[in-house]
PDB file of C-alpha atoms and ligand atoms in Angstrom:
ATOM      1  CA  MET C1210       2.567 -14.633  -0.126  1.00 81.00           C
ATOM      2  CA  PRO C1211       5.214 -15.340   1.931  1.00 84.00           C
ATOM      3  CA  ARG C1212       3.917 -17.748   5.280  1.00 86.00           C
ATOM      4  CA  THR C1213       2.785 -16.346   8.453  1.00 88.00           C
ATOM      5  CA  LEU C1214       2.523 -16.605  11.787  1.00 92.00           C
ATOM      6  CA  GLY C1215      -1.206 -16.225  13.151  1.00 87.00           C
ATOM      7  CA  SER C1216       0.517 -13.084  15.499  1.00 89.00           C
ATOM      8  CA  GLN C1217       2.279 -11.194  12.314  1.00 92.00           C
ATOM      9  CA  ILE C1218       0.656  -9.527   9.213  1.00 93.00           C
ATOM     10  CA  THR C1219       1.451  -9.484   5.657  1.00 93.00           C
ATOM     11  CA  MET C1220       1.614  -6.718   3.596  1.00 93.00           C
ATOM     12  CA  GLU C1221       2.602  -5.633  -0.002  1.00 93.00           C
ATOM     13  CA  LYS C1222       1.601  -2.320  -1.528  1.00 93.00           C
ATOM     14  CA  THR C1223       2.059  -1.346  -5.814  1.00 90.00           C
ATOM     15  CA  PRO C1224       1.161   1.666  -7.112  1.00 88.00           C
ATOM     16  CA  SER C1225      -1.786  -0.110  -9.362  1.00 94.00           C
ATOM     17  CA  TYR C1226      -3.327  -2.881  -7.572  1.00 96.00           C
ATOM     18  CA  PHE C1227      -5.648   0.117  -7.787  1.00 98.00           C
ATOM     19  CA  VAL C1228      -6.781   1.212 -10.653  1.00 98.00           C
ATOM     20  CA  THR C1229      -6.048  -2.505 -12.047  1.00 97.00           C
ATOM     21  CA  LYS C1230      -9.541  -3.846 -13.406  1.00 95.00           C
ATOM     22  CA  GLU C1231      -9.034  -7.659 -12.450  1.00 97.00           C
ATOM     23  CA  ALA C1232      -6.927  -6.577  -9.164  1.00 98.00           C
ATOM     24  CA  PRO C1233     -10.018  -7.378  -7.669  1.00 98.00           C
ATOM     25  CA  ARG C1234     -11.147 -10.201  -8.211  1.00 98.00           C
ATOM     26  CA  ARG C1235      -7.567 -11.507  -7.711  1.00 97.00           C
ATOM     27  CA  ILE C1236      -7.389 -10.278  -4.658  1.00 96.00           C
ATOM     28  CA  PHE C1237     -10.763 -11.436  -3.149  1.00 98.00           C
ATOM     29  CA  ASN C1238     -10.326 -15.374  -4.603  1.00 97.00           C
ATOM     30  CA  MET C1239      -6.720 -15.150  -2.628  1.00 94.00           C
ATOM     31  CA  SER C1240      -8.226 -14.124   0.236  1.00 94.00           C
ATOM     32  CA  ARG C1241     -11.798 -11.779   0.921  1.00 97.00           C
ATOM     33  CA  ASP C1242     -11.080 -10.728   4.828  1.00 96.00           C
ATOM     34  CA  THR C1243      -8.104  -8.809   3.148  1.00 96.00           C
ATOM     35  CA  LYS C1244      -7.749  -5.102   4.193  1.00 97.00           C
ATOM     36  CA  LEU C1245      -6.484  -3.245   1.387  1.00 98.00           C
ATOM     37  CA  ILE C1246      -4.516   0.690   2.357  1.00 98.00           C
ATOM     38  CA  VAL C1247      -5.222   2.987  -0.404  1.00 98.00           C
ATOM     39  CA  VAL C1248      -3.322   6.193  -0.393  1.00 98.00           C
ATOM     40  CA  VAL C1249      -4.956   9.106  -2.073  1.00 98.00           C
ATOM     41  CA  ARG C1250      -4.294  12.975  -2.888  1.00 98.00           C
ATOM     42  CA  ASN C1251      -5.774  15.560  -4.810  1.00 98.00           C
ATOM     43  CA  PRO C1252      -5.740  13.818  -8.740  1.00 98.00           C
ATOM     44  CA  VAL C1253      -5.198  17.230 -10.261  1.00 98.00           C
ATOM     45  CA  THR C1254      -1.228  16.994  -7.880  1.00 98.00           C
ATOM     46  CA  ARG C1255      -1.637  13.790  -8.744  1.00 98.00           C
ATOM     47  CA  ALA C1256      -1.203  13.757 -12.207  1.00 98.00           C
ATOM     48  CA  ILE C1257       1.657  16.634 -12.706  1.00 98.00           C
ATOM     49  CA  SER C1258       3.687  14.337 -10.110  1.00 97.00           C
ATOM     50  CA  ASP C1259       2.834  11.786 -12.309  1.00 98.00           C
ATOM     51  CA  TYR C1260       3.880  13.918 -14.918  1.00 98.00           C
ATOM     52  CA  THR C1261       6.855  15.429 -13.433  1.00 97.00           C
ATOM     53  CA  GLN C1262       7.792  11.283 -12.523  1.00 96.00           C
ATOM     54  CA  THR C1263       7.619  10.574 -16.015  1.00 97.00           C
ATOM     55  CA  LEU C1264       9.786  13.854 -18.238  1.00 97.00           C
ATOM     56  CA  SER C1265      12.582  12.583 -15.661  1.00 95.00           C
ATOM     57  CA  LYS C1266      12.023   9.084 -17.687  1.00 96.00           C
ATOM     58  CA  LYS C1267      11.197  10.497 -20.803  1.00 96.00           C
ATOM     59  CA  PRO C1268      12.476  14.137 -21.263  1.00 96.00           C
ATOM     60  CA  GLU C1269      11.255  13.849 -24.514  1.00 97.00           C
ATOM     61  CA  ILE C1270       7.425  13.697 -23.675  1.00 97.00           C
ATOM     62  CA  PRO C1271       4.897  16.429 -25.003  1.00 97.00           C
ATOM     63  CA  THR C1272       3.869  18.693 -22.248  1.00 97.00           C
ATOM     64  CA  PHE C1273       1.732  18.502 -19.743  1.00 98.00           C
ATOM     65  CA  GLU C1274      -1.341  21.148 -21.369  1.00 97.00           C
ATOM     66  CA  GLY C1275      -0.322  18.060 -24.559  1.00 97.00           C
ATOM     67  CA  LEU C1276      -1.523  15.266 -22.882  1.00 98.00           C
ATOM     68  CA  SER C1277      -4.420  16.521 -20.435  1.00 98.00           C
ATOM     69  CA  PHE C1278      -6.307  17.651 -23.420  1.00 98.00           C
ATOM     70  CA  GLN C1279      -8.192  16.320 -26.423  1.00 96.00           C
ATOM     71  CA  ASN C1280      -9.882  19.292 -27.186  1.00 95.00           C
ATOM     72  CA  ARG C1281      -7.731  22.255 -24.145  1.00 91.00           C
ATOM     73  CA  SER C1282     -10.563  25.333 -25.709  1.00 91.00           C
ATOM     74  CA  LEU C1283     -13.615  22.842 -25.545  1.00 92.00           C
ATOM     75  CA  GLY C1284     -12.382  22.268 -21.632  1.00 89.00           C
ATOM     76  CA  LEU C1285     -12.543  18.040 -23.229  1.00 96.00           C
ATOM     77  CA  VAL C1286     -10.145  16.597 -21.081  1.00 98.00           C
ATOM     78  CA  ASP C1287      -8.572  13.041 -22.115  1.00 98.00           C
ATOM     79  CA  THR C1288      -9.235  11.081 -20.148  1.00 98.00           C
ATOM     80  CA  SER C1289      -6.457   7.810 -21.694  1.00 98.00           C
ATOM     81  CA  TRP C1290      -4.455   9.521 -20.957  1.00 98.00           C
ATOM     82  CA  SER C1291      -3.292   7.641 -18.084  1.00 98.00           C
ATOM     83  CA  ALA C1292      -2.442  10.573 -15.229  1.00 98.00           C
ATOM     84  CA  ILE C1293      -6.140  11.504 -15.878  1.00 98.00           C
ATOM     85  CA  ARG C1294      -7.283   8.476 -15.613  1.00 98.00           C
ATOM     86  CA  ILE C1295      -5.784   6.677 -11.990  1.00 98.00           C
ATOM     87  CA  GLY C1296      -6.806   9.767  -9.882  1.00 98.00           C
ATOM     88  CA  MET C1297     -11.264   8.868 -11.078  1.00 98.00           C
ATOM     89  CA  TYR C1298     -10.583   7.029  -7.338  1.00 98.00           C
ATOM     90  CA  VAL C1299     -14.987   6.551  -8.098  1.00 98.00           C
ATOM     91  CA  LEU C1300     -13.964   4.825 -10.851  1.00 98.00           C
ATOM     92  CA  HIS C1301     -11.075   2.443  -9.923  1.00 98.00           C
ATOM     93  CA  LEU C1302     -13.858   1.888  -6.782  1.00 98.00           C
ATOM     94  CA  GLU C1303     -17.087   1.351  -7.998  1.00 98.00           C
ATOM     95  CA  SER C1304     -14.839  -2.747  -8.469  1.00 98.00           C
ATOM     96  CA  TRP C1305     -13.678  -3.075  -5.346  1.00 98.00           C
ATOM     97  CA  LEU C1306     -16.882  -2.381  -3.673  1.00 98.00           C
ATOM     98  CA  GLN C1307     -17.417  -5.933  -5.865  1.00 98.00           C
ATOM     99  CA  TYR C1308     -16.057  -7.686  -3.348  1.00 98.00           C
ATOM    100  CA  PHE C1309     -14.602  -6.068  -0.296  1.00 98.00           C
ATOM    101  CA  PRO C1310     -16.618  -3.544   1.828  1.00 98.00           C
ATOM    102  CA  LEU C1311     -16.112  -0.370   2.472  1.00 98.00           C
ATOM    103  CA  SER C1312     -15.434  -1.554   6.094  1.00 98.00           C
ATOM    104  CA  GLN C1313     -12.703  -3.830   4.925  1.00 98.00           C
ATOM    105  CA  ILE C1314     -11.195  -0.322   3.408  1.00 98.00           C
ATOM    106  CA  LEU C1315      -9.300   2.932   4.622  1.00 98.00           C
ATOM    107  CA  PHE C1316      -8.522   5.439   2.736  1.00 98.00           C
ATOM    108  CA  VAL C1317      -5.357   7.793   3.370  1.00 98.00           C
ATOM    109  CA  SER C1318      -4.760  11.177   3.466  1.00 98.00           C
ATOM    110  CA  GLY C1319      -1.684  12.355   0.595  1.00 97.00           C
ATOM    111  CA  GLU C1320      -1.698  15.662   2.036  1.00 97.00           C
ATOM    112  CA  LYS C1321      -2.057  14.628   5.922  1.00 97.00           C
ATOM    113  CA  MET C1322       1.138  11.486   5.638  1.00 97.00           C
ATOM    114  CA  ILE C1323       3.105  15.467   4.701  1.00 97.00           C
ATOM    115  CA  THR C1324       1.519  17.354   7.776  1.00 96.00           C
ATOM    116  CA  ASP C1325       0.428  14.404  10.462  1.00 97.00           C
ATOM    117  CA  PRO C1326       2.215  11.695   9.283  1.00 97.00           C
ATOM    118  CA  ALA C1327       1.899  11.054  12.853  1.00 97.00           C
ATOM    119  CA  GLY C1328      -2.304  10.237  13.097  1.00 98.00           C
ATOM    120  CA  GLU C1329      -2.917   9.542   9.506  1.00 97.00           C
ATOM    121  CA  MET C1330      -0.065   7.176  10.572  1.00 97.00           C
ATOM    122  CA  GLY C1331      -2.693   6.452  13.915  1.00 98.00           C
ATOM    123  CA  LYS C1332      -5.989   5.931  11.755  1.00 98.00           C
ATOM    124  CA  VAL C1333      -3.270   2.687   9.180  1.00 98.00           C
ATOM    125  CA  GLN C1334      -3.220   1.389  12.817  1.00 98.00           C
ATOM    126  CA  ASP C1335      -5.754   0.798  14.759  1.00 98.00           C
ATOM    127  CA  PHE C1336      -7.379  -0.545  11.036  1.00 98.00           C
ATOM    128  CA  LEU C1337      -5.500  -2.978  10.810  1.00 97.00           C
ATOM    129  CA  GLY C1338      -5.854  -3.860  14.393  1.00 96.00           C
ATOM    130  CA  ILE C1339      -2.547  -2.823  16.008  1.00 95.00           C
ATOM    131  CA  LYS C1340      -0.264  -1.503  18.734  1.00 95.00           C
ATOM    132  CA  ARG C1341       0.113   2.062  17.838  1.00 95.00           C
ATOM    133  CA  VAL C1342       4.105   2.687  18.461  1.00 92.00           C
ATOM    134  CA  LEU C1343       4.630   4.736  15.787  1.00 92.00           C
ATOM    135  CA  THR C1344       3.462   8.779  16.832  1.00 94.00           C
ATOM    136  CA  ASP C1345       4.008  11.702  16.745  1.00 94.00           C
ATOM    137  CA  LYS C1346       7.378  11.054  19.078  1.00 94.00           C
ATOM    138  CA  HIS C1347       8.974   8.696  15.949  1.00 94.00           C
ATOM    139  CA  PHE C1348       8.388  11.842  13.310  1.00 95.00           C
ATOM    140  CA  TYR C1349      10.552  15.139  12.826  1.00 95.00           C
ATOM    141  CA  PHE C1350       9.810  18.061  10.188  1.00 94.00           C
ATOM    142  CA  ASN C1351      13.511  18.209   8.025  1.00 94.00           C
ATOM    143  CA  LYS C1352      13.733  21.075   6.757  1.00 93.00           C
ATOM    144  CA  THR C1353      16.452  20.302   3.414  1.00 91.00           C
ATOM    145  CA  LYS C1354      13.764  17.517   2.365  1.00 93.00           C
ATOM    146  CA  GLY C1355      10.920  19.965   2.627  1.00 92.00           C
ATOM    147  CA  PHE C1356       8.691  16.611   3.984  1.00 96.00           C
ATOM    148  CA  PRO C1357       8.651  14.658   7.604  1.00 96.00           C
ATOM    149  CA  CYS C1358      10.913  12.093   8.101  1.00 95.00           C
ATOM    150  CA  LEU C1359      11.727   9.310  10.485  1.00 93.00           C
ATOM    151  CA  LYS C1360      13.387  10.396  13.446  1.00 92.00           C
ATOM    152  CA  LYS C1361      15.165   6.564  14.389  1.00 79.00           C
ATOM    153  CA  PRO C1362      13.695   3.578  12.223  1.00 71.00           C
ATOM    154  CA  GLU C1363      14.384   0.957  13.631  1.00 72.00           C
ATOM    155  CA  GLY C1364      17.771  -1.787  14.261  1.00 76.00           C
ATOM    156  CA  SER C1365      19.009   2.136  12.852  1.00 79.00           C
ATOM    157  CA  THR C1366      20.743   5.119  14.822  1.00 78.00           C
ATOM    158  CA  PHE C1367      19.966   7.667  12.540  1.00 81.00           C
ATOM    159  CA  PRO C1368      17.457   8.932  11.071  1.00 86.00           C
ATOM    160  CA  ARG C1369      15.618   8.425   7.731  1.00 91.00           C
ATOM    161  CA  CYS C1370      13.887  10.817   4.706  1.00 94.00           C
ATOM    162  CA  LEU C1371      12.116   8.794   1.790  1.00 94.00           C
ATOM    163  CA  GLY C1372      14.508   9.530  -1.220  1.00 92.00           C
ATOM    164  CA  LYS C1373      14.861  12.118  -4.038  1.00 90.00           C
ATOM    165  CA  SER C1374      12.351  10.171  -5.750  1.00 90.00           C
ATOM    166  CA  LYS C1375       9.733  11.403  -3.403  1.00 93.00           C
ATOM    167  CA  GLY C1376       9.381  14.883  -3.089  1.00 93.00           C
ATOM    168  CA  ARG C1377      10.700  16.285  -5.847  1.00 93.00           C
ATOM    169  CA  THR C1378       9.766  19.899  -7.179  1.00 94.00           C
ATOM    170  CA  HIS C1379       6.629  19.546  -9.744  1.00 97.00           C
ATOM    171  CA  VAL C1380       7.211  20.943 -13.046  1.00 96.00           C
ATOM    172  CA  GLN C1381       5.659  24.330 -13.520  1.00 97.00           C
ATOM    173  CA  ILE C1382       1.854  23.882 -14.644  1.00 97.00           C
ATOM    174  CA  ASP C1383      -0.403  26.775 -16.140  1.00 96.00           C
ATOM    175  CA  PRO C1384      -2.705  27.137 -13.521  1.00 97.00           C
ATOM    176  CA  GLU C1385      -5.620  27.942 -16.183  1.00 96.00           C
ATOM    177  CA  VAL C1386      -5.085  24.628 -16.971  1.00 97.00           C
ATOM    178  CA  ILE C1387      -4.913  23.257 -13.230  1.00 97.00           C
ATOM    179  CA  GLU C1388      -8.112  25.291 -13.245  1.00 97.00           C
ATOM    180  CA  GLN C1389      -9.774  23.764 -15.492  1.00 97.00           C
ATOM    181  CA  LEU C1390      -8.878  20.061 -15.245  1.00 98.00           C
ATOM    182  CA  ARG C1391      -9.903  20.960 -10.985  1.00 98.00           C
ATOM    183  CA  ASP C1392     -13.321  21.444 -13.270  1.00 97.00           C
ATOM    184  CA  PHE C1393     -13.202  18.171 -14.448  1.00 97.00           C
ATOM    185  CA  TYR C1394     -11.985  16.048 -11.285  1.00 98.00           C
ATOM    186  CA  ARG C1395     -14.712  18.111  -8.894  1.00 98.00           C
ATOM    187  CA  PRO C1396     -18.581  15.700  -9.744  1.00 98.00           C
ATOM    188  CA  TYR C1397     -15.721  12.917  -9.277  1.00 98.00           C
ATOM    189  CA  ASN C1398     -14.049  14.035  -6.137  1.00 98.00           C
ATOM    190  CA  ILE C1399     -17.830  14.710  -5.020  1.00 98.00           C
ATOM    191  CA  LYS C1400     -19.125  11.388  -5.350  1.00 98.00           C
ATOM    192  CA  PHE C1401     -15.303  10.058  -4.574  1.00 98.00           C
ATOM    193  CA  TYR C1402     -16.238  11.712  -0.851  1.00 98.00           C
ATOM    194  CA  GLU C1403     -20.085  10.791  -1.145  1.00 98.00           C
ATOM    195  CA  THR C1404     -19.316   6.164  -1.652  1.00 98.00           C
ATOM    196  CA  VAL C1405     -16.811   7.001   1.091  1.00 98.00           C
ATOM    197  CA  GLY C1406     -17.955   9.014   3.591  1.00 98.00           C
ATOM    198  CA  GLN C1407     -14.691  10.928   4.081  1.00 97.00           C
ATOM    199  CA  ASP C1408     -14.393  14.742   2.825  1.00 98.00           C
ATOM    200  CA  PHE C1409     -10.540  15.249   1.126  1.00 98.00           C
ATOM    201  CA  ARG C1410     -10.739  18.498   1.084  1.00 97.00           C
ATOM    202  CA  TRP C1411      -9.322  18.890  -2.651  1.00 98.00           C
ATOM    203  CA  GLU C1412     -10.921  22.461  -3.906  1.00 83.00           C
TER     204      GLU C1412
HETATM  205  N1  PPS N2463       7.423  12.462   4.024  1.00 50.03           N
HETATM  206  C1  PPS N2463       7.154  12.223   2.561  1.00 50.03           C
HETATM  207  N2  PPS N2463       8.444  12.245   1.763  1.00 50.03           N
HETATM  208  C2  PPS N2463       8.974  12.314   0.603  1.00 50.03           C
HETATM  209  N3  PPS N2463       7.890  12.297  -0.054  1.00 50.03           N
HETATM  210  C3  PPS N2463       6.178  12.544   0.600  1.00 50.03           C
HETATM  211  C4  PPS N2463       6.413  12.234   2.002  1.00 50.03           C
HETATM  212  N4  PPS N2463       4.838  11.587   3.056  1.00 50.03           N
HETATM  213  C5  PPS N2463       4.243  12.291   1.147  1.00 50.03           C
HETATM  214  N5  PPS N2463       5.233  11.744  -0.302  1.00 50.03           N
HETATM  215  C6  PPS N2463       4.553  12.493  -0.890  1.00 50.03           C
HETATM  216  O1  PPS N2463       4.684  10.898  -1.983  1.00 50.03           O
HETATM  217  C7  PPS N2463       4.923  11.000  -2.629  1.00 50.03           C
HETATM  218  C8  PPS N2463       5.272  10.249  -3.680  1.00 50.03           C
HETATM  219  O2  PPS N2463       4.902   8.602  -3.427  1.00 50.03           O
HETATM  220  P1  PPS N2463       4.430   7.544  -4.403  1.00 50.03           P
HETATM  221  O3  PPS N2463       2.993   7.754  -4.841  1.00 50.03           O
HETATM  222  O4  PPS N2463       4.539   8.376  -6.197  1.00 50.03           O
HETATM  223  O5  PPS N2463       5.059   6.401  -4.818  1.00 50.03           O
HETATM  224  S1  PPS N2463       5.721   5.133  -5.611  1.00 50.03           S
HETATM  225  O6  PPS N2463       6.155   5.826  -6.076  1.00 50.03           O
HETATM  226  O7  PPS N2463       3.141   5.510  -6.255  1.00 50.03           O
HETATM  227  O8  PPS N2463       4.797   4.610  -4.789  1.00 50.03           O
HETATM  228  C9  PPS N2463       5.694  12.715  -3.253  1.00 50.03           C
HETATM  229  O9  PPS N2463       4.932  13.187  -4.774  1.00 50.03           O
HETATM  230  P2  PPS N2463       5.528  14.492  -4.561  1.00 50.03           P
HETATM  231  O10 PPS N2463       5.602  15.073  -3.667  1.00 50.03           O
HETATM  232  O11 PPS N2463       5.112  14.285  -6.127  1.00 50.03           O
HETATM  233  O12 PPS N2463       7.305  13.462  -5.574  1.00 50.03           O
HETATM  234  C10 PPS N2463       5.533  13.264  -2.033  1.00 50.03           C
HETATM  235  O13 PPS N2463       5.061  14.394  -1.061  1.00 50.03           O
END
């Protein structure tokens, strides 16, 4: 990590820390005061998003249905497939709670980041103990992108949306498969809500 002044905060992000077994111990050993921010979204949508991303790079992979189940008619979900496993949030959280108290972890709703980015960023700024600099007036909804974008990022005169790989159209999945995955995730989601004390309403 780079050196920082007392008045600065160092931030680092990767999509994979949360699900990396060794990450909690390593981060704890680096600094036990580290604040952790995790963006979570409906695990079924997350899995489809993950698959859509992989498919865009490797068009020859099997179907989503094929990868999701060990045995579809028995409803046996393949939890060894990373797109499925990552969404079992409560299991990953348990590894973090062995090192960090819940008060040091903020769970950001991926859904609210889209519907109310300023509100969600307000929580992030409060959690970090910094002034609420980012507010409603910094965001606008871009109809072409279909997502909120920044009106004018620091040092720029132009608005800024996230890149093409963020917010792309998802692969169409059989509604029955979606239902089966919803059923699969339900108990994990409920346990996750109970553990973090927050209901993300992913039903
Ligand atoms: N403002 C805005 N613009 C565009 N996209 C937005 C925005 N807010 C949230 N999202 C959602 O971010 C999802 C992509 O983020 P990832 O977590 O996959 O990125 S990362 O590569 O893992 O860092 C991406 O997921 P997909 O829609 O599945 O592509 C978006 O739904």
